[in-house]
Amino acid sequence: MTAPILRRLADLRALTRRWHGDNETIGVVPTMGALHKGHLSLVKAAKAGCDRVIVTIFVNPKQFNNPEDLANYPRTENEDAEKLAPYGVDAIYVPDPEEVYPQGFSTTVTVSGLTDVMEGPFRPGHFDGVATVVAKLFLQTQADRAYFGEKDYQQLLVVRRMARDLDIPIEVIGCPTVREASGLAMSSRNLLLSPEGIATAVKISEVMQTLSDRLINGHPFEPLKQQAEADLLNAGFSQVEYIDLRCAETLEALPHASRPARLFVTAWADGVRLIDNIAVPAT
Ligand code: PAF
């Protein structure tokens, strides 16, 4: 059965008040729609961990630094609702824009430090937009737990820090990246890739895995990074924005896999910006 679609905050609040009044826990899965198996794995985790589950769908203009990217972002509400039907979610919150950004909205949530690296410099304003909308969605849904994919690992750390710093009483749970059989991380952006683009894109996970295996064998990062960049360019990527090895908790750059780390890659194939990351255990 398809879940009710709510567009007004007052309607959402009426439900969440009732659920909390009955001592039920609420999980939220924030999304921008164009749902794929990665999102659905978050919904499954929320269903397993909470009595009630809300999926939010809101294409947040404040987190797009490129107006073309915002205009081209897929909007597939009916298909999304159909995809959610088998999961038994309790509500789909698709807020009217003025419910999120009412006339005269003038507050921005900025998380410093974690946002100074990787996606931060490449996408100015992006994390302010994410932190602001996610703070609103946490407060609007009154959820006890929120589910985010590790695919956007930096985003996961940023929203976790934001909730902690602002004393929003919610547990932010990271869920593993869902991959195609080829290793390609699931992403709404994969829809924009041609078959040749997909053949190139799958190389990201191969290159990351090779690099990670060498790090685990004790090799230093810098020469491996140069080799990985050359491998990606040879595989057909037009540009590699960054390949970073960072502490999994603080995102501090690491010269070796000397503590639990993540390896991050962002590169362009077929005119599409692809990001991915994997865990690298400490050696
Ligand atoms: O990851 C996303 O889809 C978005 O950044 C989020 C968390 C829904 C905020 O708009």
PDB file of C-alpha atoms in Angstrom, residues 1-255:
ATOM      1  CA  MET A   1       0.000   0.000   0.000  1.00  0.00           C
ATOM      2  CA  THR A   2       1.361   3.460  -0.849  1.00  0.00           C
ATOM      3  CA  ALA A   3       2.063   5.617   2.191  1.00  0.00           C
ATOM      4  CA  PRO A   4       0.225   8.935   2.629  1.00  0.00           C
ATOM      5  CA  ILE A   5       2.025  11.871   1.027  1.00  0.00           C
ATOM      6  CA  LEU A   6       2.077  14.897   3.336  1.00  0.00           C
ATOM      7  CA  ARG A   7       2.918  18.372   2.074  1.00  0.00           C
ATOM      8  CA  ARG A   8       2.126  20.495   5.115  1.00  0.00           C
ATOM      9  CA  LEU A   9       4.152  20.605   8.320  1.00  0.00           C
ATOM     10  CA  ALA A  10       0.966  20.818  10.420  1.00  0.00           C
ATOM     11  CA  ASP A  11      -0.198  17.449   9.020  1.00  0.00           C
ATOM     12  CA  LEU A  12       3.188  15.864   9.697  1.00  0.00           C
ATOM     13  CA  ARG A  13       3.225  17.247  13.251  1.00  0.00           C
ATOM     14  CA  ALA A  14      -0.254  15.818  13.961  1.00  0.00           C
ATOM     15  CA  LEU A  15       1.079  12.349  13.089  1.00  0.00           C
ATOM     16  CA  THR A  16       4.405  12.586  14.909  1.00  0.00           C
ATOM     17  CA  ARG A  17       2.717  13.933  18.078  1.00  0.00           C
ATOM     18  CA  ARG A  18       0.389  10.950  18.058  1.00  0.00           C
ATOM     19  CA  TRP A  19       3.230   8.460  17.488  1.00  0.00           C
ATOM     20  CA  HIS A  20       5.417   9.874  20.234  1.00  0.00           C
ATOM     21  CA  GLY A  21       2.321  10.051  22.495  1.00  0.00           C
ATOM     22  CA  ASP A  22       2.020   6.280  21.976  1.00  0.00           C
ATOM     23  CA  ASN A  23       5.739   5.886  22.853  1.00  0.00           C
ATOM     24  CA  GLU A  24       6.615   4.880  19.309  1.00  0.00           C
ATOM     25  CA  THR A  25      10.066   5.642  17.902  1.00  0.00           C
ATOM     26  CA  ILE A  26      10.323   7.541  14.626  1.00  0.00           C
ATOM     27  CA  GLY A  27      12.987   7.051  11.959  1.00  0.00           C
ATOM     28  CA  VAL A  28      13.552   9.473   9.105  1.00  0.00           C
ATOM     29  CA  VAL A  29      15.239   8.871   5.747  1.00  0.00           C
ATOM     30  CA  PRO A  30      15.937  12.291   4.176  1.00  0.00           C
ATOM     31  CA  THR A  31      16.151  12.167   0.370  1.00  0.00           C
ATOM     32  CA  MET A  32      15.870  14.354  -2.701  1.00  0.00           C
ATOM     33  CA  GLY A  33      13.864  11.664  -4.495  1.00  0.00           C
ATOM     34  CA  ALA A  34      14.918   9.732  -7.628  1.00  0.00           C
ATOM     35  CA  LEU A  35      15.033   6.778  -5.270  1.00  0.00           C
ATOM     36  CA  HIS A  36      17.300   3.822  -5.999  1.00  0.00           C
ATOM     37  CA  LYS A  37      18.343   0.675  -4.140  1.00  0.00           C
ATOM     38  CA  GLY A  38      20.736   2.705  -1.978  1.00  0.00           C
ATOM     39  CA  HIS A  39      17.834   4.771  -0.589  1.00  0.00           C
ATOM     40  CA  LEU A  40      15.703   1.661  -0.199  1.00  0.00           C
ATOM     41  CA  SER A  41      18.433   0.038   1.924  1.00  0.00           C
ATOM     42  CA  LEU A  42      18.176   3.058   4.270  1.00  0.00           C
ATOM     43  CA  VAL A  43      14.407   2.589   4.421  1.00  0.00           C
ATOM     44  CA  LYS A  44      14.922  -1.087   5.323  1.00  0.00           C
ATOM     45  CA  ALA A  45      17.361  -0.131   8.085  1.00  0.00           C
ATOM     46  CA  ALA A  46      14.884   2.462   9.414  1.00  0.00           C
ATOM     47  CA  LYS A  47      12.037  -0.065   9.368  1.00  0.00           C
ATOM     48  CA  ALA A  48      14.203  -2.531  11.310  1.00  0.00           C
ATOM     49  CA  GLY A  49      15.216   0.079  13.895  1.00  0.00           C
ATOM     50  CA  CYS A  50      12.074   2.185  14.453  1.00  0.00           C
ATOM     51  CA  ASP A  51       8.325   1.789  15.012  1.00  0.00           C
ATOM     52  CA  ARG A  52       7.453   4.464  12.457  1.00  0.00           C
ATOM     53  CA  VAL A  53       9.312   5.571   9.328  1.00  0.00           C
ATOM     54  CA  ILE A  54       9.069   8.840   7.424  1.00  0.00           C
ATOM     55  CA  VAL A  55      10.794   9.292   4.062  1.00  0.00           C
ATOM     56  CA  THR A  56      11.276  12.928   3.113  1.00  0.00           C
ATOM     57  CA  ILE A  57      11.571  14.021  -0.514  1.00  0.00           C
ATOM     58  CA  PHE A  58      12.710  17.588  -1.074  1.00  0.00           C
ATOM     59  CA  VAL A  59      15.011  18.837  -3.829  1.00  0.00           C
ATOM     60  CA  ASN A  60      16.805  21.421  -1.724  1.00  0.00           C
ATOM     61  CA  PRO A  61      17.751  24.458  -3.843  1.00  0.00           C
ATOM     62  CA  LYS A  62      20.153  25.750  -1.170  1.00  0.00           C
ATOM     63  CA  GLN A  63      22.605  22.887  -1.600  1.00  0.00           C
ATOM     64  CA  PHE A  64      23.070  23.267  -5.373  1.00  0.00           C
ATOM     65  CA  ASN A  65      25.913  25.595  -6.315  1.00  0.00           C
ATOM     66  CA  ASN A  66      25.142  25.048 -10.004  1.00  0.00           C
ATOM     67  CA  PRO A  67      21.666  26.198 -11.234  1.00  0.00           C
ATOM     68  CA  GLU A  68      21.832  23.792 -14.201  1.00  0.00           C
ATOM     69  CA  ASP A  69      22.405  20.863 -11.845  1.00  0.00           C
ATOM     70  CA  LEU A  70      19.315  21.938  -9.847  1.00  0.00           C
ATOM     71  CA  ALA A  71      17.199  22.311 -13.001  1.00  0.00           C
ATOM     72  CA  ASN A  72      18.294  18.874 -14.308  1.00  0.00           C
ATOM     73  CA  TYR A  73      17.819  17.053 -11.004  1.00  0.00           C
ATOM     74  CA  PRO A  74      15.329  14.214 -11.635  1.00  0.00           C
ATOM     75  CA  ARG A  75      11.893  14.746 -10.040  1.00  0.00           C
ATOM     76  CA  THR A  76      10.032  11.432  -9.939  1.00  0.00           C
ATOM     77  CA  GLU A  77       7.536  11.649  -7.064  1.00  0.00           C
ATOM     78  CA  ASN A  78       5.006   9.093  -8.379  1.00  0.00           C
ATOM     79  CA  GLU A  79       7.671   6.490  -9.177  1.00  0.00           C
ATOM     80  CA  ASP A  80       9.291   7.148  -5.799  1.00  0.00           C
ATOM     81  CA  ALA A  81       5.993   6.550  -3.978  1.00  0.00           C
ATOM     82  CA  GLU A  82       5.543   3.289  -5.923  1.00  0.00           C
ATOM     83  CA  LYS A  83       9.068   2.145  -5.071  1.00  0.00           C
ATOM     84  CA  LEU A  84       8.377   2.792  -1.376  1.00  0.00           C
ATOM     85  CA  ALA A  85       5.041   0.921  -1.375  1.00  0.00           C
ATOM     86  CA  PRO A  86       6.456  -2.566  -0.571  1.00  0.00           C
ATOM     87  CA  TYR A  87       8.410  -1.225   2.425  1.00  0.00           C
ATOM     88  CA  GLY A  88       5.435  -0.150   4.532  1.00  0.00           C
ATOM     89  CA  VAL A  89       6.695   3.345   5.355  1.00  0.00           C
ATOM     90  CA  ASP A  90       4.268   5.364   7.475  1.00  0.00           C
ATOM     91  CA  ALA A  91       4.507   8.726   5.704  1.00  0.00           C
ATOM     92  CA  ILE A  92       6.208  10.374   2.749  1.00  0.00           C
ATOM     93  CA  TYR A  93       6.852  14.025   3.543  1.00  0.00           C
ATOM     94  CA  VAL A  94       7.148  16.098   0.359  1.00  0.00           C
ATOM     95  CA  PRO A  95       7.032  19.575   1.868  1.00  0.00           C
ATOM     96  CA  ASP A  96       5.766  22.516  -0.119  1.00  0.00           C
ATOM     97  CA  PRO A  97       8.801  24.812  -0.578  1.00  0.00           C
ATOM     98  CA  GLU A  98       7.352  27.468   1.783  1.00  0.00           C
ATOM     99  CA  GLU A  99       7.128  24.871   4.560  1.00  0.00           C
ATOM    100  CA  VAL A 100      10.923  24.600   4.418  1.00  0.00           C
ATOM    101  CA  TYR A 101      11.894  28.127   3.385  1.00  0.00           C
ATOM    102  CA  PRO A 102       9.060  30.486   4.335  1.00  0.00           C
ATOM    103  CA  GLN A 103       9.062  34.070   3.063  1.00  0.00           C
ATOM    104  CA  GLY A 104      11.952  35.947   4.683  1.00  0.00           C
ATOM    105  CA  PHE A 105      13.854  32.789   5.689  1.00  0.00           C
ATOM    106  CA  SER A 106      17.215  34.087   6.880  1.00  0.00           C
ATOM    107  CA  THR A 107      18.999  31.382   8.876  1.00  0.00           C
ATOM    108  CA  THR A 108      21.959  29.309   7.721  1.00  0.00           C
ATOM    109  CA  VAL A 109      23.532  26.425   9.604  1.00  0.00           C
ATOM    110  CA  THR A 110      27.295  26.233   9.007  1.00  0.00           C
ATOM    111  CA  VAL A 111      29.455  23.354  10.200  1.00  0.00           C
ATOM    112  CA  SER A 112      33.095  24.387  10.078  1.00  0.00           C
ATOM    113  CA  GLY A 113      36.192  22.169   9.958  1.00  0.00           C
ATOM    114  CA  LEU A 114      34.706  19.004   8.472  1.00  0.00           C
ATOM    115  CA  THR A 115      33.476  21.047   5.503  1.00  0.00           C
ATOM    116  CA  ASP A 116      36.845  22.704   4.749  1.00  0.00           C
ATOM    117  CA  VAL A 117      38.089  19.721   2.706  1.00  0.00           C
ATOM    118  CA  MET A 118      37.017  17.571  -0.243  1.00  0.00           C
ATOM    119  CA  GLU A 119      33.477  18.518  -1.335  1.00  0.00           C
ATOM    120  CA  GLY A 120      33.616  21.799   0.621  1.00  0.00           C
ATOM    121  CA  PRO A 121      36.031  23.763  -1.615  1.00  0.00           C
ATOM    122  CA  PHE A 122      34.679  22.166  -4.815  1.00  0.00           C
ATOM    123  CA  ARG A 123      31.037  22.970  -4.004  1.00  0.00           C
ATOM    124  CA  PRO A 124      30.893  26.354  -2.222  1.00  0.00           C
ATOM    125  CA  GLY A 125      27.754  26.694  -0.084  1.00  0.00           C
ATOM    126  CA  HIS A 126      26.782  23.046  -0.556  1.00  0.00           C
ATOM    127  CA  PHE A 127      27.228  21.927   3.042  1.00  0.00           C
ATOM    128  CA  ASP A 128      25.552  25.064   4.432  1.00  0.00           C
ATOM    129  CA  GLY A 129      22.548  24.114   2.296  1.00  0.00           C
ATOM    130  CA  VAL A 130      22.670  20.497   3.471  1.00  0.00           C
ATOM    131  CA  ALA A 131      23.138  21.335   7.168  1.00  0.00           C
ATOM    132  CA  THR A 132      20.351  23.920   7.060  1.00  0.00           C
ATOM    133  CA  VAL A 133      17.775  21.702   5.375  1.00  0.00           C
ATOM    134  CA  VAL A 134      18.684  18.615   7.407  1.00  0.00           C
ATOM    135  CA  ALA A 135      18.405  20.594  10.671  1.00  0.00           C
ATOM    136  CA  LYS A 136      14.933  21.674   9.539  1.00  0.00           C
ATOM    137  CA  LEU A 137      13.924  18.142   8.536  1.00  0.00           C
ATOM    138  CA  PHE A 138      15.161  16.754  11.870  1.00  0.00           C
ATOM    139  CA  LEU A 139      13.135  19.364  13.764  1.00  0.00           C
ATOM    140  CA  GLN A 140      10.069  19.078  11.543  1.00  0.00           C
ATOM    141  CA  THR A 141       9.893  15.283  11.701  1.00  0.00           C
ATOM    142  CA  GLN A 142      10.893  15.088  15.409  1.00  0.00           C
ATOM    143  CA  ALA A 143      12.561  11.795  14.472  1.00  0.00           C
ATOM    144  CA  ASP A 144      14.561   9.766  16.993  1.00  0.00           C
ATOM    145  CA  ARG A 145      16.864   8.266  14.369  1.00  0.00           C
ATOM    146  CA  ALA A 146      18.000   9.388  10.940  1.00  0.00           C
ATOM    147  CA  TYR A 147      19.530   7.167   8.246  1.00  0.00           C
ATOM    148  CA  PHE A 148      22.191   8.338   5.789  1.00  0.00           C
ATOM    149  CA  GLY A 149      24.307   6.446   3.252  1.00  0.00           C
ATOM    150  CA  GLU A 150      28.069   6.190   3.649  1.00  0.00           C
ATOM    151  CA  LYS A 151      28.291   6.946  -0.082  1.00  0.00           C
ATOM    152  CA  ASP A 152      28.148  10.633   0.954  1.00  0.00           C
ATOM    153  CA  TYR A 153      30.491  10.019   3.863  1.00  0.00           C
ATOM    154  CA  GLN A 154      31.453  13.646   4.424  1.00  0.00           C
ATOM    155  CA  GLN A 155      27.762  14.610   4.494  1.00  0.00           C
ATOM    156  CA  LEU A 156      27.132  11.878   7.087  1.00  0.00           C
ATOM    157  CA  LEU A 157      29.834  13.302   9.390  1.00  0.00           C
ATOM    158  CA  VAL A 158      28.616  16.879   8.819  1.00  0.00           C
ATOM    159  CA  VAL A 159      24.985  16.147   9.744  1.00  0.00           C
ATOM    160  CA  ARG A 160      26.048  14.062  12.733  1.00  0.00           C
ATOM    161  CA  ARG A 161      28.202  16.945  14.016  1.00  0.00           C
ATOM    162  CA  MET A 162      25.432  19.486  13.324  1.00  0.00           C
ATOM    163  CA  ALA A 163      22.870  17.461  15.331  1.00  0.00           C
ATOM    164  CA  ARG A 164      25.325  17.042  18.205  1.00  0.00           C
ATOM    165  CA  ASP A 165      26.350  20.713  18.273  1.00  0.00           C
ATOM    166  CA  LEU A 166      22.739  21.948  18.157  1.00  0.00           C
ATOM    167  CA  ASP A 167      21.508  19.401  20.746  1.00  0.00           C
ATOM    168  CA  ILE A 168      18.963  17.979  18.329  1.00  0.00           C
ATOM    169  CA  PRO A 169      17.956  14.739  20.061  1.00  0.00           C
ATOM    170  CA  ILE A 170      18.424  12.363  17.150  1.00  0.00           C
ATOM    171  CA  GLU A 171      20.801   9.490  16.454  1.00  0.00           C
ATOM    172  CA  VAL A 172      22.425   9.763  13.026  1.00  0.00           C
ATOM    173  CA  ILE A 173      23.046   6.286  11.626  1.00  0.00           C
ATOM    174  CA  GLY A 174      25.386   5.614   8.680  1.00  0.00           C
ATOM    175  CA  CYS A 175      24.527   2.690   6.370  1.00  0.00           C
ATOM    176  CA  PRO A 176      26.900   0.935   3.925  1.00  0.00           C
ATOM    177  CA  THR A 177      27.038   2.041   0.290  1.00  0.00           C
ATOM    178  CA  VAL A 178      24.975  -0.175  -2.002  1.00  0.00           C
ATOM    179  CA  ARG A 179      26.822  -1.203  -5.174  1.00  0.00           C
ATOM    180  CA  GLU A 180      25.944  -2.699  -8.545  1.00  0.00           C
ATOM    181  CA  ALA A 181      27.452  -6.154  -9.222  1.00  0.00           C
ATOM    182  CA  SER A 182      30.166  -4.244 -11.146  1.00  0.00           C
ATOM    183  CA  GLY A 183      31.164  -2.378  -7.958  1.00  0.00           C
ATOM    184  CA  LEU A 184      29.673   0.939  -9.148  1.00  0.00           C
ATOM    185  CA  ALA A 185      28.177   2.782  -6.167  1.00  0.00           C
ATOM    186  CA  MET A 186      24.436   3.393  -6.625  1.00  0.00           C
ATOM    187  CA  SER A 187      23.658   7.057  -7.241  1.00  0.00           C
ATOM    188  CA  SER A 188      20.849   9.064  -8.838  1.00  0.00           C
ATOM    189  CA  ARG A 189      23.558  10.548 -11.078  1.00  0.00           C
ATOM    190  CA  ASN A 190      24.265   7.131 -12.686  1.00  0.00           C
ATOM    191  CA  LEU A 191      21.024   7.698 -14.651  1.00  0.00           C
ATOM    192  CA  LEU A 192      22.856  10.452 -16.532  1.00  0.00           C
ATOM    193  CA  LEU A 193      25.639   8.114 -17.753  1.00  0.00           C
ATOM    194  CA  SER A 194      25.750   6.599 -21.269  1.00  0.00           C
ATOM    195  CA  PRO A 195      26.745   2.884 -21.566  1.00  0.00           C
ATOM    196  CA  GLU A 196      30.341   4.019 -22.293  1.00  0.00           C
ATOM    197  CA  GLY A 197      30.181   6.336 -19.261  1.00  0.00           C
ATOM    198  CA  ILE A 198      29.097   3.418 -17.083  1.00  0.00           C
ATOM    199  CA  ALA A 199      31.973   1.273 -18.401  1.00  0.00           C
ATOM    200  CA  THR A 200      34.359   4.048 -17.318  1.00  0.00           C
ATOM    201  CA  ALA A 201      32.589   4.767 -14.020  1.00  0.00           C
ATOM    202  CA  VAL A 202      32.974   1.190 -12.746  1.00  0.00           C
ATOM    203  CA  LYS A 203      36.763   1.700 -12.719  1.00  0.00           C
ATOM    204  CA  ILE A 204      36.505   3.965  -9.666  1.00  0.00           C
ATOM    205  CA  SER A 205      35.768   1.085  -7.335  1.00  0.00           C
ATOM    206  CA  GLU A 206      38.461  -1.128  -8.966  1.00  0.00           C
ATOM    207  CA  VAL A 207      41.099   1.580  -8.615  1.00  0.00           C
ATOM    208  CA  MET A 208      40.053   2.317  -5.008  1.00  0.00           C
ATOM    209  CA  GLN A 209      40.223  -1.378  -4.108  1.00  0.00           C
ATOM    210  CA  THR A 210      43.731  -1.778  -5.595  1.00  0.00           C
ATOM    211  CA  LEU A 211      44.922   1.352  -3.800  1.00  0.00           C
ATOM    212  CA  SER A 212      43.381   0.198  -0.523  1.00  0.00           C
ATOM    213  CA  ASP A 213      45.006  -3.271  -0.766  1.00  0.00           C
ATOM    214  CA  ARG A 214      48.416  -1.598  -1.194  1.00  0.00           C
ATOM    215  CA  LEU A 215      47.787   0.728   1.749  1.00  0.00           C
ATOM    216  CA  ILE A 216      46.891  -2.281   3.891  1.00  0.00           C
ATOM    217  CA  ASN A 217      50.246  -3.803   2.869  1.00  0.00           C
ATOM    218  CA  GLY A 218      51.936  -0.753   4.420  1.00  0.00           C
ATOM    219  CA  HIS A 219      52.691   1.352   1.318  1.00  0.00           C
ATOM    220  CA  PRO A 220      52.644   5.154   1.740  1.00  0.00           C
ATOM    221  CA  PHE A 221      49.692   6.977   0.184  1.00  0.00           C
ATOM    222  CA  GLU A 222      51.297   9.682  -2.000  1.00  0.00           C
ATOM    223  CA  PRO A 223      52.889   7.518  -4.768  1.00  0.00           C
ATOM    224  CA  LEU A 224      49.806   5.261  -4.806  1.00  0.00           C
ATOM    225  CA  LYS A 225      47.595   8.305  -5.265  1.00  0.00           C
ATOM    226  CA  GLN A 226      49.593   9.428  -8.314  1.00  0.00           C
ATOM    227  CA  GLN A 227      49.319   5.958  -9.848  1.00  0.00           C
ATOM    228  CA  ALA A 228      45.560   5.834  -9.128  1.00  0.00           C
ATOM    229  CA  GLU A 229      45.019   9.220 -10.754  1.00  0.00           C
ATOM    230  CA  ALA A 230      46.900   8.073 -13.875  1.00  0.00           C
ATOM    231  CA  ASP A 231      44.872   4.826 -13.923  1.00  0.00           C
ATOM    232  CA  LEU A 232      41.576   6.749 -13.777  1.00  0.00           C
ATOM    233  CA  LEU A 233      42.604   9.125 -16.564  1.00  0.00           C
ATOM    234  CA  ASN A 234      43.731   6.157 -18.692  1.00  0.00           C
ATOM    235  CA  ALA A 235      40.385   4.464 -18.025  1.00  0.00           C
ATOM    236  CA  GLY A 236      38.556   7.413 -19.641  1.00  0.00           C
ATOM    237  CA  PHE A 237      37.837   9.860 -16.798  1.00  0.00           C
ATOM    238  CA  SER A 238      38.152  13.422 -18.062  1.00  0.00           C
ATOM    239  CA  GLN A 239      39.187  14.883 -14.689  1.00  0.00           C
ATOM    240  CA  VAL A 240      40.078  13.652 -11.219  1.00  0.00           C
ATOM    241  CA  GLU A 241      39.123  16.272  -8.619  1.00  0.00           C
ATOM    242  CA  TYR A 242      40.624  14.539  -5.624  1.00  0.00           C
ATOM    243  CA  ILE A 243      41.876  11.232  -4.262  1.00  0.00           C
ATOM    244  CA  ASP A 244      42.261  11.549  -0.496  1.00  0.00           C
ATOM    245  CA  LEU A 245      43.099   9.262   2.407  1.00  0.00           C
ATOM    246  CA  ARG A 246      41.558  10.650   5.592  1.00  0.00           C
ATOM    247  CA  CYS A 247      40.844   9.707   9.170  1.00  0.00           C
ATOM    248  CA  ALA A 248      37.371   8.132   9.240  1.00  0.00           C
ATOM    249  CA  GLU A 249      36.303  10.296  12.188  1.00  0.00           C
ATOM    250  CA  THR A 250      37.942  13.692  11.777  1.00  0.00           C
ATOM    251  CA  LEU A 251      38.691  13.728   8.013  1.00  0.00           C
ATOM    252  CA  GLU A 252      42.286  14.731   8.786  1.00  0.00           C
ATOM    253  CA  ALA A 253      44.574  13.832   5.833  1.00  0.00           C
ATOM    254  CA  LEU A 254      46.720  10.739   6.460  1.00  0.00           C
ATOM    255  CA  PRO A 255      50.052   9.805   4.815  1.00  0.00           C
TER     256      PRO A 255
END
